[in-house]
Tab-separated table of C-alpha atoms in Angstrom:
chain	number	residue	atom	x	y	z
A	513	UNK	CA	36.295	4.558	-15.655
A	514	UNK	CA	37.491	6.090	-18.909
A	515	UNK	CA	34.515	8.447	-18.729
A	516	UNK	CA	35.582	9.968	-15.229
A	517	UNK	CA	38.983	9.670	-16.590
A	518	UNK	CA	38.173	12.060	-19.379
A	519	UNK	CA	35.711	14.518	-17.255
A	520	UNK	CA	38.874	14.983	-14.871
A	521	UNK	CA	41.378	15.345	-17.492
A	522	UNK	CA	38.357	18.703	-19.003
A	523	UNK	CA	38.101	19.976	-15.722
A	524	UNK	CA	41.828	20.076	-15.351
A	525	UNK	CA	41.989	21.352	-19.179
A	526	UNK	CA	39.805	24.141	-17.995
A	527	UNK	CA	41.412	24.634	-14.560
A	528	UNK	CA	44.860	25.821	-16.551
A	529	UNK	CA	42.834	27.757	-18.854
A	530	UNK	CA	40.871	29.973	-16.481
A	531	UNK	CA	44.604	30.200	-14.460
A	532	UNK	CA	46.084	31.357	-17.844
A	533	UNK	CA	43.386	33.897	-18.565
A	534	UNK	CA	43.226	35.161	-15.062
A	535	UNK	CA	47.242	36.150	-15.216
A	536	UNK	CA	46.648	37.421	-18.538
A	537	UNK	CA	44.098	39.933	-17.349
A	538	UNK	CA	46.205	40.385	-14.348
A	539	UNK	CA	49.474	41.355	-16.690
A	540	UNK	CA	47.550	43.505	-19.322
A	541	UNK	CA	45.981	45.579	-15.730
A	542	UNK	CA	49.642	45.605	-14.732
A	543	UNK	CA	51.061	47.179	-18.267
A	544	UNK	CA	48.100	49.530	-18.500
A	545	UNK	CA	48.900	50.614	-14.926
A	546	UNK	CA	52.575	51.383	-15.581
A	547	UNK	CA	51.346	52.941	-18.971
A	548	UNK	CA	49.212	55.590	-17.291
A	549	UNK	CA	51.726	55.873	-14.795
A	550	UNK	CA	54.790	56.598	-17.299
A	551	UNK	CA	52.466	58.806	-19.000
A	552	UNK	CA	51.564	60.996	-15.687
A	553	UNK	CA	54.902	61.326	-14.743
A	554	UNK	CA	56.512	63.060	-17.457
A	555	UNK	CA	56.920	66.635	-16.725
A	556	UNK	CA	56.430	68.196	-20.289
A	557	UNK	CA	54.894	66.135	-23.371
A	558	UNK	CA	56.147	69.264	-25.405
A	559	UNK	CA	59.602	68.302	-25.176
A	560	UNK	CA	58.578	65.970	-27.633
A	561	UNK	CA	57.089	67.866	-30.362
A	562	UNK	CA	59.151	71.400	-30.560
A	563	UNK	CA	57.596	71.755	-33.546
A	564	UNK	CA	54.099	72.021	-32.455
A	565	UNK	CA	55.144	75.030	-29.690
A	566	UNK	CA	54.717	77.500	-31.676
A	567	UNK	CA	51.632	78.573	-33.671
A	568	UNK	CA	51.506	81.206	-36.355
A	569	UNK	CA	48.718	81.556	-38.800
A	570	UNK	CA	45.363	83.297	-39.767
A	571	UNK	CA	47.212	86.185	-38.094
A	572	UNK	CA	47.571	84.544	-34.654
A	573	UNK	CA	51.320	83.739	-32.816
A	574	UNK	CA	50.811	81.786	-29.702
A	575	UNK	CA	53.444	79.888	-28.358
A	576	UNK	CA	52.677	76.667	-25.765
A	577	UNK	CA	54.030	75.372	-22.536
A	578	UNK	CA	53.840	72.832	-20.072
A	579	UNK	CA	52.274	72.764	-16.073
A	580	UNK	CA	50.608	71.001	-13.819
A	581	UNK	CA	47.519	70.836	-11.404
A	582	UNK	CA	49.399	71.318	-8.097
A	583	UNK	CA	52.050	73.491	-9.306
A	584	UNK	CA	49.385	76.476	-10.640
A	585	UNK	CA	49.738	79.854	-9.341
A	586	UNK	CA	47.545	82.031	-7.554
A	587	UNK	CA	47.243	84.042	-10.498
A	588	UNK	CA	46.986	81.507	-12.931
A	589	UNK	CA	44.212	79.112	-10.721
A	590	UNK	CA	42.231	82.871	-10.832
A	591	UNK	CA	43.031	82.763	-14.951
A	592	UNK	CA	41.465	79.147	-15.766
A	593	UNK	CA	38.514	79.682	-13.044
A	594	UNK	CA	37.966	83.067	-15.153
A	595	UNK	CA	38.002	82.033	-18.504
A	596	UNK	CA	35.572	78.418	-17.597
A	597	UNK	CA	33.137	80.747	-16.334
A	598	UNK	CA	32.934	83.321	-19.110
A	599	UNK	CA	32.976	80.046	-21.904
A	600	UNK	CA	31.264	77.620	-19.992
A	601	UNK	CA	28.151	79.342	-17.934
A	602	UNK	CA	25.631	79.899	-20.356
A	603	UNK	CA	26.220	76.284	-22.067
A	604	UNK	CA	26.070	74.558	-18.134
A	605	UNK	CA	23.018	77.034	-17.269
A	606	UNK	CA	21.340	76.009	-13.974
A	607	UNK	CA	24.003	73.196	-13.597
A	608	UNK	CA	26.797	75.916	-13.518
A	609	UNK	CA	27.097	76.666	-9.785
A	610	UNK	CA	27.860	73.226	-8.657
A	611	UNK	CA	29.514	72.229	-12.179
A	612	UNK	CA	32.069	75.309	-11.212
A	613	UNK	CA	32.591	73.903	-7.736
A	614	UNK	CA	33.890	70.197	-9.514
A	615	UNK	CA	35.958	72.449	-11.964
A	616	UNK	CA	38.071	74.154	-9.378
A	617	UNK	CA	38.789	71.159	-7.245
A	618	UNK	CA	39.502	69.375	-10.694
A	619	UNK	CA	41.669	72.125	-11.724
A	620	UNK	CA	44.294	71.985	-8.902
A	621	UNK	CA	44.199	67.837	-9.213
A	622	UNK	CA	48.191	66.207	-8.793
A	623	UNK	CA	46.651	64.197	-12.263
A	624	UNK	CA	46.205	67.112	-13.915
A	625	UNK	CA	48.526	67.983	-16.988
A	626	UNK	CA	48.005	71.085	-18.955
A	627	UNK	CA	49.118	72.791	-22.028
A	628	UNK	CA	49.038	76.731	-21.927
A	629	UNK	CA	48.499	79.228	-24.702
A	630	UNK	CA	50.195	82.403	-24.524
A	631	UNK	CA	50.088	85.359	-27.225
A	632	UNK	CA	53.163	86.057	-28.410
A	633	UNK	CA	54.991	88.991	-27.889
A	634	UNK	CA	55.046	91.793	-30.476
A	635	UNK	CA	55.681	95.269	-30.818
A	636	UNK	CA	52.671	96.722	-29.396
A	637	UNK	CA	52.630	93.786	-26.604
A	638	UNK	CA	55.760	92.935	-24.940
A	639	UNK	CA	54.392	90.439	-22.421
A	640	UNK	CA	53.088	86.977	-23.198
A	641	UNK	CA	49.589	86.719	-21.646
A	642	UNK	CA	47.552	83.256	-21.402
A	643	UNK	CA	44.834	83.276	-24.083
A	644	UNK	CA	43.775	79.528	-23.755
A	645	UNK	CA	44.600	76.668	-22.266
A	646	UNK	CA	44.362	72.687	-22.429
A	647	UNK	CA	43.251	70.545	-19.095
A	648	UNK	CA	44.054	66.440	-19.812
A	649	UNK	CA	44.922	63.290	-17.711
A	650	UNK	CA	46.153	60.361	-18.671
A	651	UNK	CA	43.651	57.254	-16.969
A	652	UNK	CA	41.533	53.957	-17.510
A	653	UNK	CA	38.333	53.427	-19.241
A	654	UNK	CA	36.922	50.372	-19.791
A	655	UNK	CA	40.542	48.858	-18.686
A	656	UNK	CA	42.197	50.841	-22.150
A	657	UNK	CA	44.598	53.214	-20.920
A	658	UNK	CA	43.571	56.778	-22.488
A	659	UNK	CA	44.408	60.831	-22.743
A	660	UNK	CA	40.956	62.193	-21.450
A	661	UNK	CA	40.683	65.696	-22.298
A	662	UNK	CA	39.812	67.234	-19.047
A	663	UNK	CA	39.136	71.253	-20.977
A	664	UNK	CA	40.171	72.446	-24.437
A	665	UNK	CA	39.435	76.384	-23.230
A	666	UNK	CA	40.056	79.673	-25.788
A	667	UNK	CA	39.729	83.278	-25.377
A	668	UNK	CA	37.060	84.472	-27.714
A	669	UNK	CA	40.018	87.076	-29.637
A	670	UNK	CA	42.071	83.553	-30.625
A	671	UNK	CA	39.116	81.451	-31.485
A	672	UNK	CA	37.830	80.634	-35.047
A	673	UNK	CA	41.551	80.538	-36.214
A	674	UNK	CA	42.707	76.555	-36.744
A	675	UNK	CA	44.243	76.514	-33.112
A	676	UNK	CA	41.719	74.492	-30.848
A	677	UNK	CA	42.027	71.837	-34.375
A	678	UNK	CA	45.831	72.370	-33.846
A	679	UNK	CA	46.059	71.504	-29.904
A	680	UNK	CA	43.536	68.562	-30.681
A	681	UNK	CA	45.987	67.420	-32.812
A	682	UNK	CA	48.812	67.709	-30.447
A	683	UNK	CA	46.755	66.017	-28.219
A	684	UNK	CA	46.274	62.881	-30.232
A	685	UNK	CA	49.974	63.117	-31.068
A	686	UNK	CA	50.721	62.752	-26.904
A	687	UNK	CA	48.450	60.359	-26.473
A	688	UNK	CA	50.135	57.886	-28.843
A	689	UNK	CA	53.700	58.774	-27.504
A	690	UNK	CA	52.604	57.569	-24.621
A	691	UNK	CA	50.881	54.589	-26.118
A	692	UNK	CA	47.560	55.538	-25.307
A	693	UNK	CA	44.413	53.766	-26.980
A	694	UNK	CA	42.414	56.549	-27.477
A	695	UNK	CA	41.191	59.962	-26.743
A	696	UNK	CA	38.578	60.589	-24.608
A	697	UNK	CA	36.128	64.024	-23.920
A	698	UNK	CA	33.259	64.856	-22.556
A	699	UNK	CA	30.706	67.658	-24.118
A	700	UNK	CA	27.749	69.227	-22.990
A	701	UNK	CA	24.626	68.527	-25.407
A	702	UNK	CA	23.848	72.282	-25.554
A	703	UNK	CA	27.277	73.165	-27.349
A	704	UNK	CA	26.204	72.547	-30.761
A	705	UNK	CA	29.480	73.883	-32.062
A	706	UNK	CA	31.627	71.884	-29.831
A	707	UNK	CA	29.512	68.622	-31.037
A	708	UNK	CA	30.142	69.790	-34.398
A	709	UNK	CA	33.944	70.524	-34.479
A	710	UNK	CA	34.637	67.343	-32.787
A	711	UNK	CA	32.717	65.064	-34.745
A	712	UNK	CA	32.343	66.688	-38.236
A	713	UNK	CA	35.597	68.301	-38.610
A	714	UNK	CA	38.079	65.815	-35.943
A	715	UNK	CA	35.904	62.938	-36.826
A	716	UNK	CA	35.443	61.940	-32.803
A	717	UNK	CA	32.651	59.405	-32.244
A	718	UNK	CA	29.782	59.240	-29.639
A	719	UNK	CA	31.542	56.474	-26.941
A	720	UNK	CA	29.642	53.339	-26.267
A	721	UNK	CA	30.623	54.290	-22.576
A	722	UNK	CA	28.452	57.649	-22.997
A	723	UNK	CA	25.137	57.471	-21.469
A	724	UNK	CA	23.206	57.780	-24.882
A	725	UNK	CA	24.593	55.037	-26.060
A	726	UNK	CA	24.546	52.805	-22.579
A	727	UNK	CA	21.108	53.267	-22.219
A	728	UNK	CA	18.623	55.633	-24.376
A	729	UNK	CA	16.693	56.290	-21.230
A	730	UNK	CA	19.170	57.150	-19.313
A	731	UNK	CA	20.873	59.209	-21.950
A	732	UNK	CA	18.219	61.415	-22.245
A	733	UNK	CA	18.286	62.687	-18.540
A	734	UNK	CA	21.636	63.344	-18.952
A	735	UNK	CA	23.249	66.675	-20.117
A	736	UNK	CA	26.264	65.493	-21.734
A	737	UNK	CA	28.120	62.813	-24.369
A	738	UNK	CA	31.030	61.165	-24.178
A	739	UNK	CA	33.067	61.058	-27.438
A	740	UNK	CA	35.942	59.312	-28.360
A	741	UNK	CA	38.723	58.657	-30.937
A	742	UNK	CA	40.252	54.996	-30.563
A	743	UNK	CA	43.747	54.214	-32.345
A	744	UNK	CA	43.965	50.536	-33.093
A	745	UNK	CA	40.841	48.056	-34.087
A	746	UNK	CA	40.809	46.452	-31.209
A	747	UNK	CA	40.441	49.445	-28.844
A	748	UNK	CA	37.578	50.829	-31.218
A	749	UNK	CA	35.173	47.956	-31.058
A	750	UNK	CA	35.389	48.570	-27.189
A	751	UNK	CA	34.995	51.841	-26.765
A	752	UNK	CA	33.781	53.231	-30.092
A	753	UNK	CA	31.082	49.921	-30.269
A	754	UNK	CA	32.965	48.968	-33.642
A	755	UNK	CA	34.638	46.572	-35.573
């Protein structure tokens, strides 16, 4: 009798426990949901940092400003289409065609959230044209809400000048505004110097969510990494594999 007694009193015991930890999980999905949806709904993250707007060194002044996906003009859809197909055809070779195809519908996305780079006016220009421009969303990954860097796109005339480590920066600054856990990117494994400025000189680490690093097999069929900068210890060991 006391040995039932005790085997119901466990399974009851363990009854409450996997209730607890199922509304646990179902209150962290909850917060992460209204995280990413806070996050998407703001209409300008630059409103926040005035004092990242403006860029003005190695002889380059850009200034920056907020859009979105389905709020582009025709003009500026043509821009960004332009400008991933002059940086980003050689490095997708073959792949290109259809890669440029996902690109464009990704582009015009309601998720989308961009930050645009205009030269700025001076006395031989006296318009502001776009020189570069920022593509990021705010979603999930492995249940951590995160700012996934969509494109980080430069003219070749403004590159080689601090500002795609600048708007990397600005980008890790929104993404803990808005309480993100990390920052997340993809790269292609044939841009050896994008590999290089975001892991030697941003100090961005190869996912455990990137093929490579799911499974070696795998990761060698595929073209690309996933890398990732995680802001608290307990967000790293998930998706940076430490701690």
């Amino acid at each position: 009798m006391e040995s039932r007694g005790v085997a119901s009193h466990s399974n009851n015991v363990s009854s409450r426990e996997k209730k607890t930890k199922r509304r646990e999980i179902l209150e962290k999905k909850k917060a992460n949901d209204e995280l990413i949806k806070a996050a998407s709904s703001e209409k300008s993250h630059l409103v926040y940092f005035q004092p990242f707007c403006h860029y003005n060194r190695n002889g380059l002044s850009v200034f920056l400003e907020s859009g979105s996906g389905d709020k582009l003009s025709s003009s500026v859809k043509q821009y960004i289409q332009n400008l991933l197909k002059v940086n980003m055809e050689v490095v997708f070779g073959p792949e290109w065609s259809t890669e440029e195809k996902v690109k464009c519908r990704d582009m015009v996305s309601s998720e989308a959230r961009y930050i645009f780079v205009h030269e700025a006016p001076n006395a031989t220009v006296d318009k502001s044209p776009l020189v570069g421009f920022v593509h990021f969303r705010f979603t999930l990954e492995e249940e951590i809400p995160v700012l996934y860097v969509y494109e980080i796109q430069l003219e070749s005339h403004v590159q080689g000048k601090g500002l795609g480590k600048f708007l990397m920066q600005l980008i890790e600054l929104i993404a803990r505004k808005s309480c993100m856990g990390a920052v997340v990117l993809t790269v292609q494994k044939a841009n050896a110097v994008a590999i290089n400025f975001y892991r030697s000189k941003l100090r961005y680490t190869i996912s455990s969510i990137s093929p490579s690093r799911v499974d070696p097999l795998m990761g060698l069929e595929k073209s690309y990494e996933i890398l990732c900068k995680a802001f608290d210890h307990e967000d790293k060991a998930i998706l940076e594999g430490s701690g």
